[in-house]
Tab-separated table of C-alpha atoms and ligand atoms in Angstrom:
chain	number	residue	atom	x	y	z
A	336	MET	CA	0.112	-0.025	-0.023
A	337	ALA	CA	1.181	3.468	-0.909
A	338	GLN	CA	2.902	5.420	2.115
A	339	HIS	CA	1.574	9.107	2.637
A	340	ASP	CA	3.350	11.672	0.603
A	341	GLU	CA	6.211	13.995	2.267
A	342	ASN	CA	4.500	16.784	0.296
A	343	VAL	CA	1.281	16.487	1.977
A	344	VAL	CA	1.253	18.532	5.143
A	345	TRP	CA	-1.134	18.400	8.057
A	346	HIS	CA	-3.434	21.403	8.895
A	347	ASP	CA	-4.636	22.436	11.963
A	348	HIS	CA	-8.115	23.745	12.007
A	349	PRO	CA	-9.587	26.624	14.090
A	350	VAL	CA	-12.439	24.843	15.455
A	351	THR	CA	-10.890	22.193	18.038
A	352	ARG	CA	-12.233	18.897	19.332
A	353	GLU	CA	-12.519	20.711	22.552
A	354	ALA	CA	-14.814	23.452	21.048
A	355	ARG	CA	-16.895	20.591	19.607
A	356	GLU	CA	-17.093	18.749	22.727
A	357	ARG	CA	-18.338	21.795	24.654
A	358	GLN	CA	-20.998	22.098	22.083
A	359	HIS	CA	-22.203	18.550	22.444
A	360	GLY	CA	-21.911	18.693	26.295
A	361	HIS	CA	-19.882	15.512	26.458
A	362	GLN	CA	-16.517	13.882	25.365
A	363	GLY	CA	-15.607	12.109	22.267
A	364	ALA	CA	-14.728	8.565	22.983
A	365	VAL	CA	-14.882	5.098	21.177
A	366	LEU	CA	-16.463	2.209	22.974
A	367	TRP	CA	-14.772	-0.672	21.093
A	368	PHE	CA	-16.772	-3.805	21.543
A	369	THR	CA	-14.825	-7.014	20.779
A	370	GLY	CA	-15.750	-10.673	20.940
A	371	LEU	CA	-16.497	-13.647	18.895
A	372	SER	CA	-19.348	-13.706	16.377
A	373	GLY	CA	-22.712	-14.115	18.181
A	374	SER	CA	-21.195	-12.847	21.419
A	375	GLY	CA	-23.612	-10.048	21.576
A	376	LYS	CA	-21.504	-7.121	20.378
A	377	SER	CA	-24.220	-5.406	17.881
A	378	THR	CA	-26.978	-6.190	20.176
A	379	VAL	CA	-25.529	-4.556	23.209
A	380	ALA	CA	-23.800	-1.696	21.376
A	381	GLY	CA	-27.285	-1.085	19.679
A	382	ALA	CA	-29.305	-1.209	22.882
A	383	LEU	CA	-26.400	1.132	24.440
A	384	GLU	CA	-26.702	3.529	21.540
A	385	GLN	CA	-30.440	4.085	21.764
A	386	ALA	CA	-29.984	4.717	25.535
A	387	LEU	CA	-27.394	7.129	25.063
A	388	HIS	CA	-29.381	8.839	22.193
A	389	ARG	CA	-32.280	9.341	24.540
A	390	LEU	CA	-29.892	10.891	27.039
A	391	GLY	CA	-28.914	13.627	24.436
A	392	VAL	CA	-25.420	12.090	23.669
A	393	SER	CA	-24.201	12.502	20.106
A	394	THR	CA	-23.337	8.815	19.109
A	395	TYR	CA	-22.524	6.883	16.085
A	396	LEU	CA	-22.476	2.986	15.707
A	397	LEU	CA	-20.178	1.401	13.305
A	398	ASP	CA	-21.058	-2.117	12.876
A	399	GLY	CA	-18.985	-4.962	11.148
A	400	ASP	CA	-21.622	-6.343	9.019
A	401	ASN	CA	-22.660	-2.858	7.618
A	402	VAL	CA	-18.999	-1.512	7.092
A	403	ARG	CA	-18.456	-4.659	4.993
A	404	HIS	CA	-21.152	-3.459	2.747
A	405	GLY	CA	-19.463	-0.115	1.887
A	406	LEU	CA	-16.052	1.096	3.152
A	407	CYS	CA	-14.634	-2.483	3.545
A	408	ARG	CA	-16.536	-4.098	0.812
A	409	ASP	CA	-13.338	-5.210	-0.783
A	410	LEU	CA	-11.899	-7.074	2.098
A	411	GLY	CA	-12.336	-10.706	3.154
A	412	PHE	CA	-11.413	-12.676	6.280
A	413	SER	CA	-7.581	-13.356	5.923
A	414	ASP	CA	-5.304	-12.015	8.670
A	415	ALA	CA	-4.356	-9.191	6.517
A	416	ASP	CA	-7.778	-8.047	5.313
A	417	ARG	CA	-9.016	-8.119	8.719
A	418	LYS	CA	-5.941	-5.951	9.902
A	419	GLU	CA	-7.078	-3.270	7.068
A	420	ASN	CA	-10.610	-3.659	8.028
A	421	ILE	CA	-9.701	-2.463	11.632
A	422	ARG	CA	-7.399	0.031	10.310
A	423	ARG	CA	-9.851	1.741	8.425
A	424	VAL	CA	-12.615	1.591	11.003
A	425	GLY	CA	-9.905	2.872	13.726
A	426	GLU	CA	-9.238	5.894	11.360
A	427	VAL	CA	-13.168	6.562	10.875
A	428	ALA	CA	-13.511	6.067	14.429
A	429	LYS	CA	-10.672	8.578	15.289
A	430	LEU	CA	-12.180	11.403	13.062
A	431	MET	CA	-15.721	10.883	14.786
A	432	VAL	CA	-14.011	11.181	18.286
A	433	ASP	CA	-12.487	14.458	16.988
A	434	ALA	CA	-15.909	15.468	15.924
A	435	GLY	CA	-16.881	15.099	19.522
A	436	LEU	CA	-19.110	11.965	19.264
A	437	VAL	CA	-19.484	8.810	21.285
A	438	VAL	CA	-18.621	6.053	18.808
A	439	LEU	CA	-19.729	2.409	19.355
A	440	THR	CA	-18.008	-0.137	17.274
A	441	ALA	CA	-18.920	-3.633	16.920
A	442	PHE	CA	-16.144	-5.933	15.112
A	443	ILE	CA	-14.702	-9.284	16.178
A	444	SER	CA	-11.372	-7.499	16.043
A	445	PRO	CA	-9.678	-10.856	16.916
A	446	HIS	CA	-6.064	-9.959	17.078
A	447	ARG	CA	-4.674	-7.956	20.004
A	448	ALA	CA	-2.281	-5.885	17.893
A	449	GLU	CA	-4.788	-4.491	15.795
A	450	ARG	CA	-6.909	-3.235	18.926
A	451	GLN	CA	-3.697	-1.866	20.200
A	452	MET	CA	-3.179	-0.195	16.958
A	453	VAL	CA	-6.411	1.697	17.193
A	454	ARG	CA	-5.846	2.404	20.893
A	455	ASP	CA	-2.487	4.137	20.023
A	456	MET	CA	-4.393	6.157	17.080
A	457	LEU	CA	-6.640	7.923	19.778
A	458	PRO	CA	-5.845	10.508	22.432
A	459	ALA	CA	-5.204	8.868	26.014
A	460	GLY	CA	-8.384	7.531	27.684
A	461	ARG	CA	-10.494	7.997	24.651
A	462	PHE	CA	-10.403	4.337	23.619
A	463	ILE	CA	-12.444	2.181	25.818
A	464	GLU	CA	-12.278	-1.527	25.047
A	465	VAL	CA	-15.240	-3.619	25.911
A	466	PHE	CA	-15.029	-7.269	25.975
A	467	VAL	CA	-18.338	-8.965	25.374
A	468	ASP	CA	-17.109	-12.404	26.907
A	469	THR	CA	-19.401	-15.071	25.775
A	470	PRO	CA	-18.269	-18.788	25.562
A	471	LEU	CA	-17.731	-20.200	22.157
A	472	ALA	CA	-20.556	-22.915	23.020
A	473	ILE	CA	-22.920	-20.393	23.631
A	474	CYS	CA	-22.212	-18.209	20.542
A	475	GLU	CA	-22.400	-21.559	18.673
A	476	ALA	CA	-25.853	-22.595	20.059
A	477	ARG	CA	-27.142	-18.883	19.181
A	478	ASP	CA	-25.780	-19.031	15.592
A	479	PRO	CA	-28.355	-16.523	14.279
A	480	LYS	CA	-26.867	-16.471	10.730
A	481	GLY	CA	-26.058	-20.227	10.613
A	482	LEU	CA	-22.252	-19.369	10.216
A	483	TYR	CA	-21.094	-21.709	12.862
A	484	ARG	CA	-22.997	-24.517	11.407
A	485	LYS	CA	-21.283	-23.575	7.991
A	486	ALA	CA	-17.881	-23.388	9.443
A	487	ARG	CA	-18.170	-26.748	11.314
A	488	ALA	CA	-19.363	-28.427	7.886
A	489	GLY	CA	-16.126	-26.878	6.248
A	490	GLU	CA	-18.246	-24.739	4.163
A	491	LEU	CA	-16.734	-21.614	5.550
A	492	LYS	CA	-13.073	-21.127	6.054
A	493	ASN	CA	-11.205	-18.971	8.477
A	494	PHE	CA	-14.083	-18.761	10.899
A	495	THR	CA	-13.235	-16.940	14.077
A	496	GLY	CA	-13.128	-19.596	17.095
A	497	ILE	CA	-13.395	-22.630	14.698
A	498	ASP	CA	-10.509	-22.151	12.379
A	499	ALA	CA	-9.211	-18.806	12.937
A	500	VAL	CA	-7.828	-17.298	16.185
A	501	TYR	CA	-9.575	-15.008	18.731
A	502	GLU	CA	-7.213	-13.423	21.121
A	503	ALA	CA	-9.185	-12.376	24.168
A	504	PRO	CA	-8.262	-9.140	25.700
A	505	SER	CA	-6.373	-9.481	29.049
A	506	GLU	CA	-6.815	-5.819	30.122
A	507	ALA	CA	-10.172	-4.450	28.644
A	508	GLU	CA	-11.434	-1.309	30.299
A	509	ILE	CA	-14.815	-3.035	30.478
A	510	HIS	CA	-15.466	-6.901	30.627
A	511	LEU	CA	-18.975	-7.967	30.212
A	512	ASN	CA	-20.406	-11.427	30.752
A	513	GLY	CA	-22.292	-12.003	27.461
A	514	GLU	CA	-24.651	-14.365	29.004
A	515	GLN	CA	-26.500	-11.602	31.252
A	516	PRO	CA	-29.619	-10.183	30.045
A	517	VAL	CA	-29.177	-7.466	27.326
A	518	ARG	CA	-30.847	-4.712	30.011
A	519	GLU	CA	-28.188	-5.602	32.707
A	520	LEU	CA	-25.265	-5.148	30.259
A	521	GLU	CA	-26.686	-1.923	28.930
A	522	ALA	CA	-27.104	-0.845	32.482
A	523	GLU	CA	-23.441	-1.721	33.471
A	524	MET	CA	-22.185	0.142	30.397
A	525	LEU	CA	-24.169	3.260	31.368
A	526	MET	CA	-22.835	3.035	34.949
A	527	GLN	CA	-19.212	2.664	33.573
A	528	LEU	CA	-19.421	5.640	31.295
A	529	SER	CA	-20.679	7.759	33.826
A	530	ALA	CA	-17.949	6.666	36.417
A	531	ARG	CA	-15.525	7.552	33.610
A	532	HIS	CA	-16.905	10.805	33.033
A	533	ILE	CA	-17.924	10.291	29.379
A	534	ILE	CA	-21.509	11.065	30.132
A	535	ARG	CA	-23.004	12.810	33.134
A	536	SER	CA	-24.399	10.726	35.863
B	1367	LIG	N1	-14.631	-16.261	8.312
B	1367	LIG	C1	-15.464	-15.217	9.069
B	1367	LIG	N2	-14.942	-15.083	10.290
B	1367	LIG	C2	-15.882	-14.313	11.127
B	1367	LIG	N3	-16.761	-13.773	10.710
B	1367	LIG	C3	-17.303	-13.867	9.600
B	1367	LIG	C4	-16.602	-14.784	8.783
B	1367	LIG	N4	-17.361	-14.786	7.493
B	1367	LIG	C5	-18.258	-14.047	7.716
B	1367	LIG	N5	-18.145	-13.340	8.926
B	1367	LIG	C6	-19.248	-12.498	9.125
B	1367	LIG	O1	-18.762	-11.213	9.338
B	1367	LIG	C7	-18.796	-10.357	10.643
B	1367	LIG	C8	-17.465	-10.165	11.098
B	1367	LIG	O2	-17.061	-9.066	10.525
B	1367	LIG	P1	-15.982	-8.176	11.270
B	1367	LIG	O3	-15.683	-7.070	10.414
B	1367	LIG	O4	-16.280	-7.804	12.719
B	1367	LIG	O5	-14.665	-9.064	11.498
B	1367	LIG	S1	-13.072	-8.753	11.638
B	1367	LIG	O6	-13.069	-7.953	12.913
B	1367	LIG	O7	-12.476	-8.210	10.582
B	1367	LIG	O8	-12.459	-10.035	12.145
B	1367	LIG	C9	-19.498	-11.645	11.480
B	1367	LIG	O9	-20.516	-10.859	12.036
B	1367	LIG	P2	-20.892	-10.776	13.706
B	1367	LIG	O10	-21.530	-12.281	13.838
B	1367	LIG	O11	-21.601	-9.725	13.888
B	1367	LIG	O12	-19.528	-10.702	14.519
B	1367	LIG	C10	-19.863	-12.512	10.693
B	1367	LIG	O13	-21.288	-12.478	10.486
B	1368	LIG	N1	-27.047	-10.869	26.372
B	1368	LIG	C1	-27.546	-11.711	25.648
B	1368	LIG	N2	-28.401	-12.784	25.999
B	1368	LIG	C2	-29.065	-13.677	25.091
B	1368	LIG	N3	-29.091	-13.535	23.861
B	1368	LIG	C3	-28.394	-12.499	23.279
B	1368	LIG	C4	-27.682	-11.699	24.149
B	1368	LIG	N4	-26.945	-10.666	23.411
B	1368	LIG	C5	-27.135	-11.009	21.976
B	1368	LIG	N5	-27.936	-12.166	22.108
B	1368	LIG	C6	-28.575	-12.672	20.888
B	1368	LIG	O1	-27.386	-13.334	20.184
B	1368	LIG	C7	-27.197	-13.489	18.653
B	1368	LIG	C8	-26.098	-12.744	18.188
B	1368	LIG	O2	-25.974	-11.444	18.891
B	1368	LIG	P1	-25.280	-10.300	17.996
B	1368	LIG	O3	-25.513	-8.896	18.745
B	1368	LIG	O4	-25.483	-10.276	16.608
B	1368	LIG	O5	-23.867	-10.689	18.138
B	1368	LIG	P2	-22.349	-10.180	17.460
B	1368	LIG	O6	-22.683	-8.800	16.803
B	1368	LIG	O7	-21.499	-10.362	18.647
B	1368	LIG	O8	-22.071	-11.168	16.355
B	1368	LIG	C9	-28.580	-12.464	18.449
B	1368	LIG	O9	-29.485	-13.595	18.000
B	1368	LIG	C10	-29.043	-11.831	19.785
B	1368	LIG	O10	-30.364	-11.726	19.745
């Protein structure tokens, strides 16, 4: 891939992130949901976004399945493609945090190195890793899209948790037990966000 051109120079703009955050009435941050397919990332992030929206928080939800229909439609599930997927999403999330939004992302993001790469892109404290910790057996029993069944039958290769790795976070800021009811997980997230002064209590 082409590296950036040394003749391309960064511009600082007069309206800063701090000014935009004051206008929104809250900080910008990324809530980076990670977990196996079927762990509940989209469900919990979706419920939380609705709750935040009702509270007047400016949000945006970036979801793996949706992003792969557009921004990342050229990417598959090799390690290199997953890395590029997460890099692009990280850059988009970074811009949205600069715009003062609370960004929720729901990507498997199976590799520690890529999650660290996104953490390193963002200002300190603005990347909040949320591990949706649901055992593989539960995800496989849920199997809402029938993908585990296909992976077990050998019809789908490189499927996370079956024949592709998932590196669980060891120091996620927030560790959710994905077997708890969605309402409880949503309440826990709201509590954590107010404790971290992302939203007002
Ligand atoms: N091989 C393979 N492995 C894992 N997942 C697969 C695969 N093929 C398709 N899918 C579907 O794609 C969704 C995961 O996309 P992501 O962009 O989140 O993946 S990654 O972060 O780049 O690893 C994932 O969605 P979720 O179930 O919502 O996680 C699957 O529906
Ligand atoms: N906490 C939960 N308890 C029970 N079922 C859940 C929970 N979270 C999600 N589900 C269900 O599990 C399935 C997978 O959830 P989803 O949010 O699509 O996972 P992911 O985005 O991680 O692939 C869906 O059918 C959803 O309704």
